[in-house]
Amino acid sequence: MKSLKQQGFSEENIMCGALDVGLLNERLRERNIIAARATGVRTIEELLEAPLESVTYTAEDLGIVAGMTGREAILRMM
């Protein structure tokens, strides 16, 4: 099975509210960045359990959607 990088994706991220998903979608879309943002988290465990607030268009193409947990998103990125 090919990795995401072998499939042409540049990087994968799950991050706190500091991630600017709008910028990634609008100005960096050609980079095919898979990213998701959760807000109100302080620890890795909270990030994994929190519902995602927003995701990039490329993440949506993989079935990663707002509302799913960070853990679910990570599993889809693997």
mmCIF file of the C-alpha atoms, coordinates in Angstrom:
data_MODEL
# 
_entry.id   MODEL 
# 
loop_
_atom_site.group_PDB 
_atom_site.id 
_atom_site.type_symbol 
_atom_site.label_atom_id 
_atom_site.label_alt_id 
_atom_site.label_comp_id 
_atom_site.label_asym_id 
_atom_site.label_entity_id 
_atom_site.label_seq_id 
_atom_site.pdbx_PDB_ins_code 
_atom_site.Cartn_x 
_atom_site.Cartn_y 
_atom_site.Cartn_z 
_atom_site.occupancy 
_atom_site.B_iso_or_equiv 
_atom_site.pdbx_formal_charge 
_atom_site.auth_seq_id 
_atom_site.auth_comp_id 
_atom_site.auth_asym_id 
_atom_site.auth_atom_id 
_atom_site.pdbx_PDB_model_num 
ATOM 1  C CA . MET A 1 1  ? 0.000   0.000  0.000  1.00 0.00 ? 1  MET A CA 1 
ATOM 2  C CA . LYS A 1 2  ? 1.368   3.434  -0.954 1.00 0.00 ? 2  LYS A CA 1 
ATOM 3  C CA . SER A 1 3  ? 1.875   6.023  1.775  1.00 0.00 ? 3  SER A CA 1 
ATOM 4  C CA . LEU A 1 4  ? 0.114   9.374  1.523  1.00 0.00 ? 4  LEU A CA 1 
ATOM 5  C CA . LYS A 1 5  ? 3.389   10.997 0.454  1.00 0.00 ? 5  LYS A CA 1 
ATOM 6  C CA . GLN A 1 6  ? 3.793   8.392  -2.306 1.00 0.00 ? 6  GLN A CA 1 
ATOM 7  C CA . GLN A 1 7  ? 0.256   9.270  -3.418 1.00 0.00 ? 7  GLN A CA 1 
ATOM 8  C CA . GLY A 1 8  ? 1.243   12.929 -3.875 1.00 0.00 ? 8  GLY A CA 1 
ATOM 9  C CA . PHE A 1 9  ? 0.159   14.474 -0.580 1.00 0.00 ? 9  PHE A CA 1 
ATOM 10 C CA . SER A 1 10 ? 2.710   16.864 0.871  1.00 0.00 ? 10 SER A CA 1 
ATOM 11 C CA . GLU A 1 11 ? 2.023   16.486 4.583  1.00 0.00 ? 11 GLU A CA 1 
ATOM 12 C CA . GLU A 1 12 ? -0.525  15.485 7.202  1.00 0.00 ? 12 GLU A CA 1 
ATOM 13 C CA . ASN A 1 13 ? -1.362  17.432 10.379 1.00 0.00 ? 13 ASN A CA 1 
ATOM 14 C CA . ILE A 1 14 ? -3.748  17.467 13.276 1.00 0.00 ? 14 ILE A CA 1 
ATOM 15 C CA . MET A 1 15 ? -3.381  20.527 15.452 1.00 0.00 ? 15 MET A CA 1 
ATOM 16 C CA . CYS A 1 16 ? -4.901  22.928 17.956 1.00 0.00 ? 16 CYS A CA 1 
ATOM 17 C CA . GLY A 1 17 ? -6.695  26.165 17.109 1.00 0.00 ? 17 GLY A CA 1 
ATOM 18 C CA . ALA A 1 18 ? -3.481  27.851 15.912 1.00 0.00 ? 18 ALA A CA 1 
ATOM 19 C CA . LEU A 1 19 ? -3.773  26.020 12.572 1.00 0.00 ? 19 LEU A CA 1 
ATOM 20 C CA . ASP A 1 20 ? -5.219  28.259 9.832  1.00 0.00 ? 20 ASP A CA 1 
ATOM 21 C CA . VAL A 1 21 ? -7.302  25.825 7.763  1.00 0.00 ? 21 VAL A CA 1 
ATOM 22 C CA . GLY A 1 22 ? -8.703  28.690 5.672  1.00 0.00 ? 22 GLY A CA 1 
ATOM 23 C CA . LEU A 1 23 ? -5.199  29.681 4.564  1.00 0.00 ? 23 LEU A CA 1 
ATOM 24 C CA . LEU A 1 24 ? -4.353  26.081 3.690  1.00 0.00 ? 24 LEU A CA 1 
ATOM 25 C CA . ASN A 1 25 ? -7.571  25.747 1.665  1.00 0.00 ? 25 ASN A CA 1 
ATOM 26 C CA . GLU A 1 26 ? -7.405  29.059 -0.149 1.00 0.00 ? 26 GLU A CA 1 
ATOM 27 C CA . ARG A 1 27 ? -3.741  29.962 -0.643 1.00 0.00 ? 27 ARG A CA 1 
ATOM 28 C CA . LEU A 1 28 ? -1.938  26.620 -0.409 1.00 0.00 ? 28 LEU A CA 1 
ATOM 29 C CA . ARG A 1 29 ? -4.488  24.237 -1.904 1.00 0.00 ? 29 ARG A CA 1 
ATOM 30 C CA . GLU A 1 30 ? -2.120  23.058 -4.658 1.00 0.00 ? 30 GLU A CA 1 
ATOM 31 C CA . ARG A 1 31 ? 0.110   21.533 -1.968 1.00 0.00 ? 31 ARG A CA 1 
ATOM 32 C CA . ASN A 1 32 ? -2.574  18.948 -1.065 1.00 0.00 ? 32 ASN A CA 1 
ATOM 33 C CA . ILE A 1 33 ? -2.029  19.362 2.667  1.00 0.00 ? 33 ILE A CA 1 
ATOM 34 C CA . ILE A 1 34 ? -4.100  17.030 4.816  1.00 0.00 ? 34 ILE A CA 1 
ATOM 35 C CA . ALA A 1 35 ? -4.840  18.921 8.015  1.00 0.00 ? 35 ALA A CA 1 
ATOM 36 C CA . ALA A 1 36 ? -7.447  19.123 10.760 1.00 0.00 ? 36 ALA A CA 1 
ATOM 37 C CA . ARG A 1 37 ? -8.015  21.596 13.573 1.00 0.00 ? 37 ARG A CA 1 
ATOM 38 C CA . ALA A 1 38 ? -9.482  21.107 17.047 1.00 0.00 ? 38 ALA A CA 1 
ATOM 39 C CA . THR A 1 39 ? -10.048 23.990 19.451 1.00 0.00 ? 39 THR A CA 1 
ATOM 40 C CA . GLY A 1 40 ? -9.962  24.204 23.231 1.00 0.00 ? 40 GLY A CA 1 
ATOM 41 C CA . VAL A 1 41 ? -7.370  21.464 23.694 1.00 0.00 ? 41 VAL A CA 1 
ATOM 42 C CA . ARG A 1 42 ? -4.239  21.549 25.845 1.00 0.00 ? 42 ARG A CA 1 
ATOM 43 C CA . THR A 1 43 ? -2.871  18.015 25.692 1.00 0.00 ? 43 THR A CA 1 
ATOM 44 C CA . ILE A 1 44 ? -2.304  15.365 23.052 1.00 0.00 ? 44 ILE A CA 1 
ATOM 45 C CA . GLU A 1 45 ? -5.000  13.200 24.660 1.00 0.00 ? 45 GLU A CA 1 
ATOM 46 C CA . GLU A 1 46 ? -7.494  16.072 24.487 1.00 0.00 ? 46 GLU A CA 1 
ATOM 47 C CA . LEU A 1 47 ? -6.543  16.627 20.852 1.00 0.00 ? 47 LEU A CA 1 
ATOM 48 C CA . LEU A 1 48 ? -7.199  12.977 20.047 1.00 0.00 ? 48 LEU A CA 1 
ATOM 49 C CA . GLU A 1 49 ? -10.589 12.971 21.811 1.00 0.00 ? 49 GLU A CA 1 
ATOM 50 C CA . ALA A 1 50 ? -11.827 16.402 20.683 1.00 0.00 ? 50 ALA A CA 1 
ATOM 51 C CA . PRO A 1 51 ? -14.189 16.853 17.753 1.00 0.00 ? 51 PRO A CA 1 
ATOM 52 C CA . LEU A 1 52 ? -12.501 18.507 14.803 1.00 0.00 ? 52 LEU A CA 1 
ATOM 53 C CA . GLU A 1 53 ? -13.610 22.075 14.200 1.00 0.00 ? 53 GLU A CA 1 
ATOM 54 C CA . SER A 1 54 ? -12.398 22.320 10.595 1.00 0.00 ? 54 SER A CA 1 
ATOM 55 C CA . VAL A 1 55 ? -10.445 20.330 8.002  1.00 0.00 ? 55 VAL A CA 1 
ATOM 56 C CA . THR A 1 56 ? -8.758  21.031 4.676  1.00 0.00 ? 56 THR A CA 1 
ATOM 57 C CA . TYR A 1 57 ? -10.372 20.135 1.360  1.00 0.00 ? 57 TYR A CA 1 
ATOM 58 C CA . THR A 1 58 ? -7.730  17.457 0.836  1.00 0.00 ? 58 THR A CA 1 
ATOM 59 C CA . ALA A 1 59 ? -8.578  15.939 4.238  1.00 0.00 ? 59 ALA A CA 1 
ATOM 60 C CA . GLU A 1 60 ? -12.240 15.856 3.214  1.00 0.00 ? 60 GLU A CA 1 
ATOM 61 C CA . ASP A 1 61 ? -11.228 13.897 0.114  1.00 0.00 ? 61 ASP A CA 1 
ATOM 62 C CA . LEU A 1 62 ? -9.945  11.180 2.503  1.00 0.00 ? 62 LEU A CA 1 
ATOM 63 C CA . GLY A 1 63 ? -13.192 11.146 4.481  1.00 0.00 ? 63 GLY A CA 1 
ATOM 64 C CA . ILE A 1 64 ? -11.922 13.318 7.335  1.00 0.00 ? 64 ILE A CA 1 
ATOM 65 C CA . VAL A 1 65 ? -14.732 15.676 8.330  1.00 0.00 ? 65 VAL A CA 1 
ATOM 66 C CA . ALA A 1 66 ? -15.493 18.300 10.953 1.00 0.00 ? 66 ALA A CA 1 
ATOM 67 C CA . GLY A 1 67 ? -17.077 16.688 14.002 1.00 0.00 ? 67 GLY A CA 1 
ATOM 68 C CA . MET A 1 68 ? -15.096 13.438 13.949 1.00 0.00 ? 68 MET A CA 1 
ATOM 69 C CA . THR A 1 69 ? -12.505 12.996 16.686 1.00 0.00 ? 69 THR A CA 1 
ATOM 70 C CA . GLY A 1 70 ? -8.829  13.668 16.204 1.00 0.00 ? 70 GLY A CA 1 
ATOM 71 C CA . ARG A 1 71 ? -8.174  9.960  16.754 1.00 0.00 ? 71 ARG A CA 1 
ATOM 72 C CA . GLU A 1 72 ? -10.524 9.028  13.894 1.00 0.00 ? 72 GLU A CA 1 
ATOM 73 C CA . ALA A 1 73 ? -8.778  11.538 11.631 1.00 0.00 ? 73 ALA A CA 1 
ATOM 74 C CA . ILE A 1 74 ? -5.320  10.158 12.457 1.00 0.00 ? 74 ILE A CA 1 
ATOM 75 C CA . LEU A 1 75 ? -6.482  6.650  11.580 1.00 0.00 ? 75 LEU A CA 1 
ATOM 76 C CA . ARG A 1 76 ? -7.678  7.855  8.173  1.00 0.00 ? 76 ARG A CA 1 
ATOM 77 C CA . MET A 1 77 ? -4.309  9.566  7.597  1.00 0.00 ? 77 MET A CA 1 
ATOM 78 C CA . MET A 1 78 ? -2.395  6.308  8.098  1.00 0.00 ? 78 MET A CA 1 
# 
